[in-house]
JSON list of C-alpha atoms in Angstrom, two decimals:
[
{"chain": "A", "resi": 26, "resn": "UNK", "atom": "CA", "xyz": [12.56, -23.92, 42.71]},
{"chain": "A", "resi": 27, "resn": "UNK", "atom": "CA", "xyz": [15.63, -26.16, 42.88]},
{"chain": "A", "resi": 28, "resn": "UNK", "atom": "CA", "xyz": [19.29, -25.62, 43.67]},
{"chain": "A", "resi": 29, "resn": "UNK", "atom": "CA", "xyz": [21.79, -27.43, 41.47]},
{"chain": "A", "resi": 30, "resn": "UNK", "atom": "CA", "xyz": [25.33, -27.78, 42.79]},
{"chain": "A", "resi": 31, "resn": "UNK", "atom": "CA", "xyz": [27.71, -28.61, 39.95]},
{"chain": "A", "resi": 32, "resn": "UNK", "atom": "CA", "xyz": [31.30, -29.68, 40.64]},
{"chain": "A", "resi": 33, "resn": "UNK", "atom": "CA", "xyz": [33.63, -30.16, 37.71]},
{"chain": "A", "resi": 34, "resn": "UNK", "atom": "CA", "xyz": [37.13, -30.01, 36.27]},
{"chain": "A", "resi": 35, "resn": "UNK", "atom": "CA", "xyz": [38.00, -26.41, 35.39]},
{"chain": "A", "resi": 36, "resn": "UNK", "atom": "CA", "xyz": [38.14, -27.38, 31.70]},
{"chain": "A", "resi": 37, "resn": "UNK", "atom": "CA", "xyz": [34.32, -27.58, 31.70]},
{"chain": "A", "resi": 38, "resn": "UNK", "atom": "CA", "xyz": [33.72, -24.04, 33.04]},
{"chain": "A", "resi": 39, "resn": "UNK", "atom": "CA", "xyz": [32.94, -22.13, 29.83]},
{"chain": "A", "resi": 40, "resn": "UNK", "atom": "CA", "xyz": [30.75, -24.90, 28.45]},
{"chain": "A", "resi": 41, "resn": "UNK", "atom": "CA", "xyz": [28.73, -25.09, 31.66]},
{"chain": "A", "resi": 42, "resn": "UNK", "atom": "CA", "xyz": [28.19, -21.34, 31.87]},
{"chain": "A", "resi": 43, "resn": "UNK", "atom": "CA", "xyz": [27.18, -21.24, 28.18]},
{"chain": "A", "resi": 44, "resn": "UNK", "atom": "CA", "xyz": [24.76, -24.14, 28.71]},
{"chain": "A", "resi": 45, "resn": "UNK", "atom": "CA", "xyz": [23.17, -22.40, 31.70]},
{"chain": "A", "resi": 46, "resn": "UNK", "atom": "CA", "xyz": [22.69, -19.21, 29.69]},
{"chain": "A", "resi": 47, "resn": "UNK", "atom": "CA", "xyz": [21.17, -21.10, 26.72]},
{"chain": "A", "resi": 48, "resn": "UNK", "atom": "CA", "xyz": [18.69, -22.71, 29.13]},
{"chain": "A", "resi": 49, "resn": "UNK", "atom": "CA", "xyz": [17.67, -19.41, 30.75]},
{"chain": "A", "resi": 50, "resn": "UNK", "atom": "CA", "xyz": [19.41, -20.16, 34.03]},
{"chain": "A", "resi": 51, "resn": "UNK", "atom": "CA", "xyz": [20.71, -16.65, 34.56]},
{"chain": "A", "resi": 52, "resn": "UNK", "atom": "CA", "xyz": [21.84, -16.58, 38.19]},
{"chain": "A", "resi": 53, "resn": "UNK", "atom": "CA", "xyz": [24.64, -18.60, 39.70]},
{"chain": "A", "resi": 54, "resn": "UNK", "atom": "CA", "xyz": [27.49, -18.44, 42.18]},
{"chain": "A", "resi": 55, "resn": "UNK", "atom": "CA", "xyz": [30.87, -19.80, 41.13]},
{"chain": "A", "resi": 56, "resn": "UNK", "atom": "CA", "xyz": [33.86, -21.00, 43.11]},
{"chain": "A", "resi": 57, "resn": "UNK", "atom": "CA", "xyz": [36.74, -21.05, 40.60]},
{"chain": "A", "resi": 58, "resn": "UNK", "atom": "CA", "xyz": [39.10, -23.27, 42.62]},
{"chain": "A", "resi": 59, "resn": "UNK", "atom": "CA", "xyz": [37.96, -26.13, 44.80]},
{"chain": "A", "resi": 60, "resn": "UNK", "atom": "CA", "xyz": [39.71, -29.37, 45.66]},
{"chain": "A", "resi": 61, "resn": "UNK", "atom": "CA", "xyz": [38.28, -32.83, 45.78]},
{"chain": "A", "resi": 62, "resn": "UNK", "atom": "CA", "xyz": [38.09, -36.36, 44.52]},
{"chain": "A", "resi": 63, "resn": "UNK", "atom": "CA", "xyz": [35.19, -38.15, 42.90]},
{"chain": "A", "resi": 64, "resn": "UNK", "atom": "CA", "xyz": [33.50, -41.05, 44.62]},
{"chain": "A", "resi": 65, "resn": "UNK", "atom": "CA", "xyz": [33.65, -43.42, 41.64]},
{"chain": "A", "resi": 66, "resn": "UNK", "atom": "CA", "xyz": [36.56, -42.74, 39.31]},
{"chain": "A", "resi": 67, "resn": "UNK", "atom": "CA", "xyz": [38.48, -39.97, 37.61]},
{"chain": "A", "resi": 68, "resn": "UNK", "atom": "CA", "xyz": [41.53, -38.09, 38.77]},
{"chain": "A", "resi": 69, "resn": "UNK", "atom": "CA", "xyz": [41.78, -36.22, 42.08]},
{"chain": "A", "resi": 70, "resn": "UNK", "atom": "CA", "xyz": [41.77, -32.42, 41.86]},
{"chain": "A", "resi": 71, "resn": "UNK", "atom": "CA", "xyz": [44.17, -31.31, 44.60]},
{"chain": "A", "resi": 72, "resn": "UNK", "atom": "CA", "xyz": [46.29, -28.61, 42.99]},
{"chain": "A", "resi": 73, "resn": "UNK", "atom": "CA", "xyz": [49.43, -30.41, 44.18]},
{"chain": "A", "resi": 74, "resn": "UNK", "atom": "CA", "xyz": [52.59, -31.48, 42.40]},
{"chain": "A", "resi": 75, "resn": "UNK", "atom": "CA", "xyz": [51.24, -35.05, 42.21]},
{"chain": "A", "resi": 76, "resn": "UNK", "atom": "CA", "xyz": [47.66, -34.09, 41.26]},
{"chain": "A", "resi": 77, "resn": "UNK", "atom": "CA", "xyz": [47.96, -30.60, 39.71]},
{"chain": "A", "resi": 78, "resn": "UNK", "atom": "CA", "xyz": [44.47, -30.15, 38.27]},
{"chain": "A", "resi": 79, "resn": "UNK", "atom": "CA", "xyz": [41.86, -28.16, 40.15]},
{"chain": "A", "resi": 80, "resn": "UNK", "atom": "CA", "xyz": [38.10, -28.32, 40.18]},
{"chain": "A", "resi": 81, "resn": "UNK", "atom": "CA", "xyz": [35.46, -25.59, 40.17]},
{"chain": "A", "resi": 82, "resn": "UNK", "atom": "CA", "xyz": [31.91, -25.44, 41.49]},
{"chain": "A", "resi": 83, "resn": "UNK", "atom": "CA", "xyz": [28.75, -23.61, 40.50]},
{"chain": "A", "resi": 84, "resn": "UNK", "atom": "CA", "xyz": [25.56, -23.28, 42.52]},
{"chain": "A", "resi": 85, "resn": "UNK", "atom": "CA", "xyz": [22.54, -22.21, 40.50]},
{"chain": "A", "resi": 86, "resn": "UNK", "atom": "CA", "xyz": [18.86, -21.83, 41.37]},
{"chain": "A", "resi": 87, "resn": "UNK", "atom": "CA", "xyz": [16.50, -22.92, 38.62]},
{"chain": "A", "resi": 88, "resn": "UNK", "atom": "CA", "xyz": [12.80, -23.41, 38.05]},
{"chain": "A", "resi": 89, "resn": "UNK", "atom": "CA", "xyz": [11.67, -27.01, 38.54]},
{"chain": "A", "resi": 90, "resn": "UNK", "atom": "CA", "xyz": [10.84, -27.27, 34.83]},
{"chain": "A", "resi": 91, "resn": "UNK", "atom": "CA", "xyz": [14.49, -26.64, 33.84]},
{"chain": "A", "resi": 92, "resn": "UNK", "atom": "CA", "xyz": [16.16, -29.22, 36.09]},
{"chain": "A", "resi": 93, "resn": "UNK", "atom": "CA", "xyz": [15.88, -32.25, 33.79]},
{"chain": "A", "resi": 94, "resn": "UNK", "atom": "CA", "xyz": [17.21, -30.32, 30.79]},
{"chain": "A", "resi": 95, "resn": "UNK", "atom": "CA", "xyz": [20.18, -28.96, 32.74]},
{"chain": "A", "resi": 96, "resn": "UNK", "atom": "CA", "xyz": [21.03, -32.39, 34.17]},
{"chain": "A", "resi": 97, "resn": "UNK", "atom": "CA", "xyz": [20.75, -33.96, 30.73]},
{"chain": "A", "resi": 98, "resn": "UNK", "atom": "CA", "xyz": [23.18, -31.44, 29.23]},
{"chain": "A", "resi": 99, "resn": "UNK", "atom": "CA", "xyz": [25.61, -31.91, 32.11]},
{"chain": "A", "resi": 100, "resn": "UNK", "atom": "CA", "xyz": [25.45, -35.69, 31.68]},
{"chain": "A", "resi": 101, "resn": "UNK", "atom": "CA", "xyz": [26.32, -35.28, 27.98]},
{"chain": "A", "resi": 102, "resn": "UNK", "atom": "CA", "xyz": [29.38, -33.21, 28.93]},
{"chain": "A", "resi": 103, "resn": "UNK", "atom": "CA", "xyz": [30.48, -35.79, 31.49]},
{"chain": "A", "resi": 104, "resn": "UNK", "atom": "CA", "xyz": [29.98, -38.66, 29.03]},
{"chain": "A", "resi": 105, "resn": "UNK", "atom": "CA", "xyz": [32.18, -36.87, 26.46]},
{"chain": "A", "resi": 106, "resn": "UNK", "atom": "CA", "xyz": [35.11, -36.58, 28.91]},
{"chain": "A", "resi": 107, "resn": "UNK", "atom": "CA", "xyz": [34.53, -38.94, 31.84]},
{"chain": "A", "resi": 108, "resn": "UNK", "atom": "CA", "xyz": [38.08, -38.72, 33.22]},
{"chain": "A", "resi": 109, "resn": "UNK", "atom": "CA", "xyz": [37.75, -34.96, 33.83]},
{"chain": "A", "resi": 110, "resn": "UNK", "atom": "CA", "xyz": [34.95, -35.36, 36.34]},
{"chain": "A", "resi": 111, "resn": "UNK", "atom": "CA", "xyz": [31.61, -33.61, 36.52]},
{"chain": "A", "resi": 112, "resn": "UNK", "atom": "CA", "xyz": [28.86, -34.13, 39.11]},
{"chain": "A", "resi": 113, "resn": "UNK", "atom": "CA", "xyz": [25.58, -32.37, 39.84]},
{"chain": "A", "resi": 114, "resn": "UNK", "atom": "CA", "xyz": [23.35, -32.52, 42.89]},
{"chain": "A", "resi": 115, "resn": "UNK", "atom": "CA", "xyz": [19.80, -31.15, 43.17]},
{"chain": "A", "resi": 116, "resn": "UNK", "atom": "CA", "xyz": [18.20, -29.78, 46.34]},
{"chain": "A", "resi": 117, "resn": "UNK", "atom": "CA", "xyz": [14.79, -28.30, 47.05]},
{"chain": "A", "resi": 118, "resn": "UNK", "atom": "CA", "xyz": [14.79, -24.57, 47.76]},
{"chain": "A", "resi": 119, "resn": "UNK", "atom": "CA", "xyz": [12.18, -23.99, 50.44]},
{"chain": "A", "resi": 120, "resn": "UNK", "atom": "CA", "xyz": [12.48, -20.23, 50.84]},
{"chain": "A", "resi": 121, "resn": "UNK", "atom": "CA", "xyz": [14.33, -17.34, 49.27]},
{"chain": "A", "resi": 122, "resn": "UNK", "atom": "CA", "xyz": [14.48, -13.55, 49.44]}
]
């Protein structure tokens, strides 16, 4: 099992949740408002008067066989709107209850 941490501009939220459901990734935890700045490009997401947009984050646990499909779909979304910002990170899940 793998954990995928997805951070993204709030505009992506519905598309990401729909994509997870279509790929049988039922469970996730969502943080609707997070702040941050990408390491390469894109606009900061600070929720301030100068940088008013906010980001969101989703952490989902998926079967190993689903990881490449989910990452591929996320990459497509990011490629469509690169200035918005979307990143995903995959970790091994060693144990769970």
